[in-house]
């Protein structure tokens, strides 16, 4: 049970894509306007660790958040370095490491697909304790406009 709770916590951190981008993450140039990835607006996210549902949430993605989508997963709690970072033509492929504030390193890979109004990301990593972890994050855009309470954030 403790492993499941830990796995759900780690996947939830990963799920910060693209809301909580780290300024320490390796920055790729923004894609040209014609090569946009996902659209801003009101999105719903669902997370699973293996076959176990690990949560869901609703997010307001602003244009800056959409630009972060092409830079890969990262949260404010980690420094994210990717040796492979491909987000184009409807496909996502990431490989790299997340380093926490105590300089502990966790290897991460992710692959998936996207359309302007949805994406699915399969995440594989080893925790800082070496435990393997796999999860899936799925998201869909439900509206071009964000609810008032989310738009202000």
Short mmCIF file of C-alpha atoms in Angstrom, two decimals:
data_model
loop_
_atom_site.label_atom_id
_atom_site.label_comp_id
_atom_site.label_asym_id
_atom_site.label_seq_id
_atom_site.Cartn_x
_atom_site.Cartn_y
_atom_site.Cartn_z
CA UNK A 1 0.00 0.00 0.00
CA UNK A 2 2.82 2.38 0.85
CA UNK A 3 4.40 1.70 -2.57
CA UNK A 4 1.11 2.58 -4.26
CA UNK A 5 0.85 5.84 -2.32
CA UNK A 6 4.47 6.71 -3.18
CA UNK A 7 3.88 5.84 -6.83
CA UNK A 8 0.75 7.98 -6.93
CA UNK A 9 2.65 10.90 -5.38
CA UNK A 10 5.48 10.66 -7.89
CA UNK A 11 3.09 10.39 -10.81
CA UNK A 12 1.16 13.39 -9.51
CA UNK A 13 4.41 15.37 -9.48
CA UNK A 14 5.03 14.31 -13.04
CA UNK A 15 1.54 15.39 -13.89
CA UNK A 16 2.43 19.01 -13.40
CA UNK A 17 3.02 19.04 -17.14
CA UNK A 18 2.75 21.69 -18.39
CA UNK A 19 1.55 23.85 -15.51
CA UNK A 20 4.59 24.01 -13.20
CA UNK A 21 7.55 24.26 -15.50
CA UNK A 22 10.91 24.65 -13.79
CA UNK A 23 13.05 27.57 -14.80
CA UNK A 24 15.94 25.17 -14.35
CA UNK A 25 14.68 22.78 -17.02
CA UNK A 26 16.63 22.81 -20.26
CA UNK A 27 14.81 25.30 -22.45
CA UNK A 28 14.13 24.46 -26.09
CA UNK A 29 13.20 27.23 -28.50
CA UNK A 30 9.47 27.74 -28.85
CA UNK A 31 7.98 26.02 -31.87
CA UNK A 32 6.96 28.22 -34.81
CA UNK A 33 3.30 29.23 -34.87
CA UNK A 34 2.51 26.67 -37.60
CA UNK A 35 3.95 23.84 -35.47
CA UNK A 36 1.86 24.35 -32.32
CA UNK A 37 1.25 21.34 -30.16
CA UNK A 38 -1.75 21.61 -27.81
CA UNK A 39 -4.24 24.44 -27.46
CA UNK A 40 -4.76 26.63 -24.40
CA UNK A 41 -8.00 26.34 -22.48
CA UNK A 42 -9.70 24.21 -19.83
CA UNK A 43 -8.19 20.69 -19.62
CA UNK A 44 -9.04 17.58 -17.61
CA UNK A 45 -6.25 15.20 -16.57
CA UNK A 46 -6.47 11.55 -15.44
CA UNK A 47 -3.55 9.63 -13.90
CA UNK A 48 -2.90 5.92 -13.44
CA UNK A 49 -0.06 4.04 -11.77
CA UNK A 50 -0.12 0.69 -13.53
CA UNK A 51 -3.81 -0.26 -13.69
CA UNK A 52 -4.66 1.74 -10.55
CA UNK A 53 -6.36 5.14 -10.93
CA UNK A 54 -4.18 7.71 -9.15
CA UNK A 55 -6.31 10.81 -9.50
CA UNK A 56 -7.74 13.40 -11.81
CA UNK A 57 -7.84 17.15 -11.95
CA UNK A 58 -8.84 20.13 -14.01
CA UNK A 59 -6.36 22.76 -15.18
CA UNK A 60 -6.42 26.04 -17.03
CA UNK A 61 -3.63 26.04 -19.61
CA UNK A 62 -2.49 29.47 -20.68
CA UNK A 63 -0.38 30.12 -23.82
CA UNK A 64 2.85 29.99 -21.76
CA UNK A 65 1.82 26.57 -20.41
CA UNK A 66 1.20 25.35 -23.94
CA UNK A 67 4.70 26.46 -24.96
CA UNK A 68 6.10 24.48 -22.01
CA UNK A 69 4.48 21.32 -23.38
CA UNK A 70 7.23 21.02 -26.02
CA UNK A 71 9.96 21.32 -23.38
CA UNK A 72 8.98 18.19 -21.43
CA UNK A 73 7.85 17.24 -17.95
CA UNK A 74 9.25 19.22 -15.04
CA UNK A 75 7.99 20.65 -11.78
CA UNK A 76 9.32 23.31 -9.45
CA UNK A 77 10.64 20.56 -7.16
CA UNK A 78 13.06 19.17 -9.75
CA UNK A 79 15.78 20.16 -12.20
CA UNK A 80 14.98 18.32 -15.42
CA UNK A 81 17.59 17.47 -18.01
CA UNK A 82 16.59 15.61 -21.14
CA UNK A 83 19.04 14.02 -23.58
CA UNK A 84 16.06 13.16 -25.78
CA UNK A 85 13.23 15.68 -26.11
CA UNK A 86 11.09 15.19 -29.18
CA UNK A 87 7.62 16.71 -29.34
CA UNK A 88 6.48 16.96 -32.95
CA UNK A 89 4.13 15.49 -35.53
CA UNK A 90 1.79 14.19 -32.85
CA UNK A 91 4.46 12.15 -31.02
CA UNK A 92 6.23 12.70 -27.68
CA UNK A 93 9.52 11.05 -26.67
CA UNK A 94 11.51 12.09 -23.58
CA UNK A 95 14.56 10.58 -21.90
CA UNK A 96 16.59 12.17 -19.13
CA UNK A 97 16.83 12.73 -15.41
CA UNK A 98 15.05 14.60 -12.65
CA UNK A 99 17.26 15.90 -9.84
CA UNK A 100 15.70 16.96 -6.56
CA UNK A 101 16.84 19.76 -4.24
CA UNK A 102 19.08 17.29 -2.39
CA UNK A 103 20.85 16.41 -5.69
CA UNK A 104 19.28 12.94 -5.83
CA UNK A 105 18.83 11.81 -9.43
CA UNK A 106 15.97 9.75 -10.88
CA UNK A 107 16.10 8.53 -14.51
CA UNK A 108 12.91 9.21 -16.52
CA UNK A 109 11.59 8.19 -19.92
CA UNK A 110 8.22 9.03 -21.41
CA UNK A 111 6.53 8.51 -24.73
CA UNK A 112 3.11 9.23 -26.05
CA UNK A 113 1.02 11.08 -28.55
CA UNK A 114 -0.89 14.34 -28.78
CA UNK A 115 -3.44 16.23 -30.81
CA UNK A 116 -4.33 19.89 -30.31
CA UNK A 117 -7.08 18.80 -27.90
CA UNK A 118 -5.73 15.67 -26.16
CA UNK A 119 -2.60 13.80 -25.15
CA UNK A 120 -1.48 10.57 -23.52
CA UNK A 121 1.92 10.14 -21.90
CA UNK A 122 3.40 6.82 -20.70
CA UNK A 123 5.92 7.61 -17.96
CA UNK A 124 8.65 5.21 -16.79
CA UNK A 125 11.09 6.12 -14.08
CA UNK A 126 13.08 4.89 -11.14
CA UNK A 127 12.48 6.71 -7.89
CA UNK A 128 15.46 8.16 -6.03
CA UNK A 129 15.40 4.91 -4.03
CA UNK A 130 15.73 2.86 -7.22
CA UNK A 131 12.15 1.55 -7.33
CA UNK A 132 10.75 1.23 -10.86
CA UNK A 133 7.56 3.16 -11.49
CA UNK A 134 5.28 3.30 -14.52
CA UNK A 135 2.21 5.41 -15.05
CA UNK A 136 -0.03 6.99 -17.63
CA UNK A 137 -1.26 10.55 -17.83
CA UNK A 138 -4.16 11.28 -20.18
CA UNK A 139 -5.62 14.70 -20.81
CA UNK A 140 -8.32 16.25 -22.93
CA UNK A 141 -9.34 19.82 -23.62
CA UNK A 142 -12.93 20.38 -22.55
CA UNK A 143 -13.28 24.05 -23.47
CA UNK A 144 -11.42 26.93 -25.07
CA UNK A 145 -12.37 29.04 -22.05
CA UNK A 146 -11.25 28.40 -18.48
CA UNK A 147 -13.62 28.56 -15.52
CA UNK A 148 -13.36 31.94 -13.80
CA UNK A 149 -11.79 30.46 -10.62
CA UNK A 150 -9.00 28.77 -12.67
CA UNK A 151 -8.39 31.59 -15.13
CA UNK A 152 -7.23 33.89 -12.31
CA UNK A 153 -4.44 31.51 -11.21
#
